[in-house]
Amino acid sequence: MNTAVASGAGNVARRIKYIGSKPGGRRDTVAGTDLHWPGPGAVLVVAPHVAARLVAYPDIWEDVTGRDQPDLLAEAASSGLEVARLREENAQLREEVYLLRQEKALLEERIQRLEAGPTRAGVLEPLAPGANADPPVPETPPIPQVPDLDKMDKRALMEFAQQELQLDLDGKLYPKDMRTQIASTLMARG
């Protein structure tokens, strides 16, 4: 069990136990002693004024001055067993993750082979009766016939946009800007 006496005057030193959960322990940044508790369950002996500041954080430190040494040793041993159990559980989980990743890789490889086509020993198998070899080609809408926009004046451009594209153009635009809007609308519609 790690014990150390912090510098500072005081009549009765206090035994402070680290009860936090950091496996690497905790360094005192509260009272400014820079003492280090190496892990959960570690006990250090500190001056009373330091102990008063530390126990203000009951989820991190506990004053165990009045408790018997055998009790503290038993607690430390049980927390050590808990740490060992958690480490073993962590190792088992890492192994499970590794195996699951391997299984995932094998399944992905199998999916790729199945998507490549039905094969057996590298020979294509015939398709089931009624199965189509090629997927149906979707119908594409006919492309509208577009007159030469460069030969149209402002009024003709506005009429074409309204009748053919249901597009209202701003009459304040220049003809070149109207042509640009019409062309971008045609491109967007495919």
Tab-separated table of C-alpha atoms in Angstrom:
chain	number	residue	atom	x	y	z
A	1	MET	CA	0.000	0.000	0.000
A	2	ASN	CA	1.425	3.363	-0.986
A	3	THR	CA	1.592	5.853	1.842
A	4	ALA	CA	3.338	9.192	1.926
A	5	VAL	CA	3.249	12.218	4.183
A	6	ALA	CA	2.507	15.554	2.533
A	7	SER	CA	4.525	18.517	3.547
A	8	GLY	CA	2.722	20.890	5.864
A	9	ALA	CA	2.197	21.400	9.530
A	10	GLY	CA	-0.560	19.599	11.383
A	11	ASN	CA	-1.038	17.711	14.590
A	12	VAL	CA	-2.870	14.645	13.275
A	13	ALA	CA	-2.173	13.424	9.768
A	14	ARG	CA	-5.133	12.054	7.847
A	15	ARG	CA	-5.270	8.966	5.643
A	16	ILE	CA	-6.938	9.831	2.338
A	17	LYS	CA	-8.051	7.101	-0.047
A	18	TYR	CA	-8.502	7.633	-3.783
A	19	ILE	CA	-11.944	6.246	-4.694
A	20	GLY	CA	-12.126	7.608	-8.234
A	21	SER	CA	-12.271	5.358	-11.256
A	22	LYS	CA	-9.170	6.327	-13.244
A	23	PRO	CA	-6.957	3.236	-13.433
A	24	GLY	CA	-3.850	5.442	-13.745
A	25	GLY	CA	-4.691	7.117	-10.480
A	26	ARG	CA	-5.064	10.770	-9.641
A	27	ARG	CA	-2.742	13.657	-8.882
A	28	ASP	CA	-3.757	16.265	-6.290
A	29	THR	CA	-4.527	19.489	-8.085
A	30	VAL	CA	-7.018	20.655	-5.461
A	31	ALA	CA	-4.795	21.321	-2.457
A	32	GLY	CA	-1.689	21.945	-4.536
A	33	THR	CA	0.461	19.180	-3.021
A	34	ASP	CA	1.023	17.398	-6.360
A	35	LEU	CA	0.764	14.058	-4.535
A	36	HIS	CA	-0.120	11.096	-6.755
A	37	TRP	CA	-2.501	8.285	-5.836
A	38	PRO	CA	-1.445	5.468	-8.203
A	39	GLY	CA	-4.889	3.947	-8.603
A	40	PRO	CA	-8.293	3.301	-7.071
A	41	GLY	CA	-7.948	2.165	-3.456
A	42	ALA	CA	-4.546	3.800	-2.894
A	43	VAL	CA	-4.139	5.575	0.466
A	44	LEU	CA	-1.780	8.483	1.204
A	45	VAL	CA	-1.188	10.205	4.523
A	46	VAL	CA	-1.666	13.974	4.291
A	47	ALA	CA	-1.818	16.992	6.580
A	48	PRO	CA	-5.232	17.864	8.044
A	49	HIS	CA	-5.631	21.084	6.021
A	50	VAL	CA	-4.893	19.127	2.801
A	51	ALA	CA	-7.348	16.404	3.809
A	52	ALA	CA	-10.066	19.003	4.417
A	53	ARG	CA	-9.714	20.300	0.867
A	54	LEU	CA	-9.585	16.847	-0.724
A	55	VAL	CA	-12.625	15.342	1.033
A	56	ALA	CA	-14.677	18.229	-0.331
A	57	TYR	CA	-14.752	15.989	-3.438
A	58	PRO	CA	-16.376	12.823	-2.027
A	59	ASP	CA	-16.601	11.121	-5.406
A	60	ILE	CA	-12.781	11.227	-5.694
A	61	TRP	CA	-11.297	11.045	-2.164
A	62	GLU	CA	-12.377	9.558	1.130
A	63	ASP	CA	-10.945	10.066	4.628
A	64	VAL	CA	-10.209	6.592	6.010
A	65	THR	CA	-8.219	7.653	9.063
A	66	GLY	CA	-10.404	5.860	11.588
A	67	ARG	CA	-10.575	2.577	9.701
A	68	ASP	CA	-8.408	-0.421	10.486
A	69	GLN	CA	-5.466	-1.238	8.269
A	70	PRO	CA	-6.709	-4.813	7.553
A	71	ASP	CA	-9.996	-3.392	6.201
A	72	LEU	CA	-8.098	-1.113	3.847
A	73	LEU	CA	-5.881	-3.968	2.673
A	74	ALA	CA	-8.938	-6.111	1.954
A	75	GLU	CA	-10.529	-3.271	-0.028
A	76	ALA	CA	-7.347	-2.716	-1.995
A	77	ALA	CA	-7.108	-6.434	-2.766
A	78	SER	CA	-10.741	-6.547	-3.917
A	79	SER	CA	-10.287	-3.474	-6.118
A	80	GLY	CA	-7.184	-5.124	-7.574
A	81	LEU	CA	-9.255	-8.214	-8.337
A	82	GLU	CA	-11.891	-5.999	-9.939
A	83	VAL	CA	-9.267	-4.357	-12.155
A	84	ALA	CA	-7.946	-7.787	-13.182
A	85	ARG	CA	-11.493	-8.954	-13.983
A	86	LEU	CA	-12.161	-5.844	-16.068
A	87	ARG	CA	-8.895	-6.316	-17.963
A	88	GLU	CA	-9.797	-9.931	-18.734
A	89	GLU	CA	-13.286	-8.889	-19.837
A	90	ASN	CA	-11.758	-6.201	-22.063
A	91	ALA	CA	-9.429	-8.787	-23.651
A	92	GLN	CA	-12.392	-11.093	-24.326
A	93	LEU	CA	-14.359	-8.247	-25.913
A	94	ARG	CA	-11.408	-7.341	-28.132
A	95	GLU	CA	-11.195	-10.982	-29.262
A	96	GLU	CA	-14.937	-10.994	-30.053
A	97	VAL	CA	-14.596	-7.773	-32.051
A	98	TYR	CA	-11.673	-9.279	-33.972
A	99	LEU	CA	-13.684	-12.395	-34.822
A	100	LEU	CA	-16.728	-10.338	-35.834
A	101	ARG	CA	-14.578	-8.230	-38.158
A	102	GLN	CA	-13.198	-11.384	-39.778
A	103	GLU	CA	-16.711	-12.740	-40.224
A	104	LYS	CA	-17.842	-9.418	-41.713
A	105	ALA	CA	-14.965	-9.478	-44.209
A	106	LEU	CA	-15.879	-13.022	-45.277
A	107	LEU	CA	-19.537	-12.054	-45.700
A	108	GLU	CA	-18.615	-8.978	-47.757
A	109	GLU	CA	-16.427	-11.134	-49.988
A	110	ARG	CA	-19.292	-13.603	-50.448
A	111	ILE	CA	-21.694	-10.778	-51.313
A	112	GLN	CA	-19.270	-9.481	-53.944
A	113	ARG	CA	-19.025	-12.939	-55.500
A	114	LEU	CA	-22.811	-13.289	-55.546
A	115	GLU	CA	-23.248	-9.838	-57.072
A	116	ALA	CA	-20.695	-10.716	-59.763
A	117	GLY	CA	-23.086	-13.319	-61.079
A	118	PRO	CA	-24.197	-16.872	-60.458
A	119	THR	CA	-21.191	-19.139	-60.937
A	120	ARG	CA	-20.131	-22.589	-59.894
A	121	ALA	CA	-16.460	-23.457	-60.228
A	122	GLY	CA	-16.030	-20.535	-62.617
A	123	VAL	CA	-18.734	-21.719	-65.055
A	124	LEU	CA	-21.796	-19.587	-65.606
A	125	GLU	CA	-24.988	-21.331	-64.624
A	126	PRO	CA	-28.091	-20.970	-66.750
A	127	LEU	CA	-30.694	-18.530	-65.503
A	128	ALA	CA	-33.864	-19.835	-63.947
A	129	PRO	CA	-36.829	-20.151	-66.317
A	130	GLY	CA	-38.599	-16.847	-66.762
A	131	ALA	CA	-35.617	-14.841	-65.522
A	132	ASN	CA	-34.634	-11.980	-67.738
A	133	ALA	CA	-30.966	-11.784	-68.635
A	134	ASP	CA	-30.981	-8.022	-69.019
A	135	PRO	CA	-32.891	-5.647	-66.795
A	136	PRO	CA	-35.527	-3.585	-68.587
A	137	VAL	CA	-34.295	-0.301	-69.987
A	138	PRO	CA	-36.232	2.622	-68.519
A	139	GLU	CA	-38.012	4.803	-71.034
A	140	THR	CA	-36.510	8.229	-71.484
A	141	PRO	CA	-38.807	11.129	-72.240
A	142	PRO	CA	-38.365	12.639	-75.673
A	143	ILE	CA	-35.992	15.576	-75.870
A	144	PRO	CA	-37.872	18.742	-76.830
A	145	GLN	CA	-36.856	20.414	-80.030
A	146	VAL	CA	-35.109	23.642	-79.130
A	147	PRO	CA	-35.064	26.431	-81.673
A	148	ASP	CA	-31.926	28.486	-82.146
A	149	LEU	CA	-32.107	30.766	-79.119
A	150	ASP	CA	-29.490	33.138	-80.538
A	151	LYS	CA	-31.860	34.150	-83.356
A	152	MET	CA	-34.735	34.926	-80.973
A	153	ASP	CA	-35.449	38.412	-79.685
A	154	LYS	CA	-36.543	39.259	-76.154
A	155	ARG	CA	-40.282	38.770	-76.823
A	156	ALA	CA	-39.746	35.436	-78.615
A	157	LEU	CA	-37.531	34.186	-75.770
A	158	MET	CA	-40.206	35.064	-73.191
A	159	GLU	CA	-42.939	33.304	-75.261
A	160	PHE	CA	-40.808	30.176	-75.768
A	161	ALA	CA	-39.933	29.976	-72.053
A	162	GLN	CA	-43.604	30.356	-71.076
A	163	GLN	CA	-45.118	27.955	-73.634
A	164	GLU	CA	-42.491	25.209	-73.755
A	165	LEU	CA	-40.961	25.317	-70.271
A	166	GLN	CA	-43.675	26.986	-68.160
A	167	LEU	CA	-40.959	29.412	-67.089
A	168	ASP	CA	-41.773	33.072	-66.430
A	169	LEU	CA	-38.793	35.227	-67.333
A	170	ASP	CA	-38.309	38.706	-65.949
A	171	GLY	CA	-38.911	41.203	-68.754
A	172	LYS	CA	-36.150	43.435	-67.379
A	173	LEU	CA	-33.454	40.853	-68.203
A	174	TYR	CA	-31.159	41.225	-71.162
A	175	PRO	CA	-31.737	38.684	-73.959
A	176	LYS	CA	-28.389	36.973	-73.235
A	177	ASP	CA	-29.461	36.450	-69.578
A	178	MET	CA	-32.817	35.056	-70.754
A	179	ARG	CA	-30.973	32.611	-73.039
A	180	THR	CA	-28.808	31.550	-70.098
A	181	GLN	CA	-31.876	30.879	-67.916
A	182	ILE	CA	-33.595	28.919	-70.666
A	183	ALA	CA	-30.481	26.843	-71.333
A	184	SER	CA	-29.943	26.062	-67.650
A	185	THR	CA	-33.613	25.081	-67.272
A	186	LEU	CA	-33.330	22.766	-70.278
A	187	MET	CA	-30.130	21.227	-68.869
A	188	ALA	CA	-31.738	20.694	-65.469
A	189	ARG	CA	-34.734	18.935	-66.983
A	190	GLY	CA	-32.489	16.666	-69.037
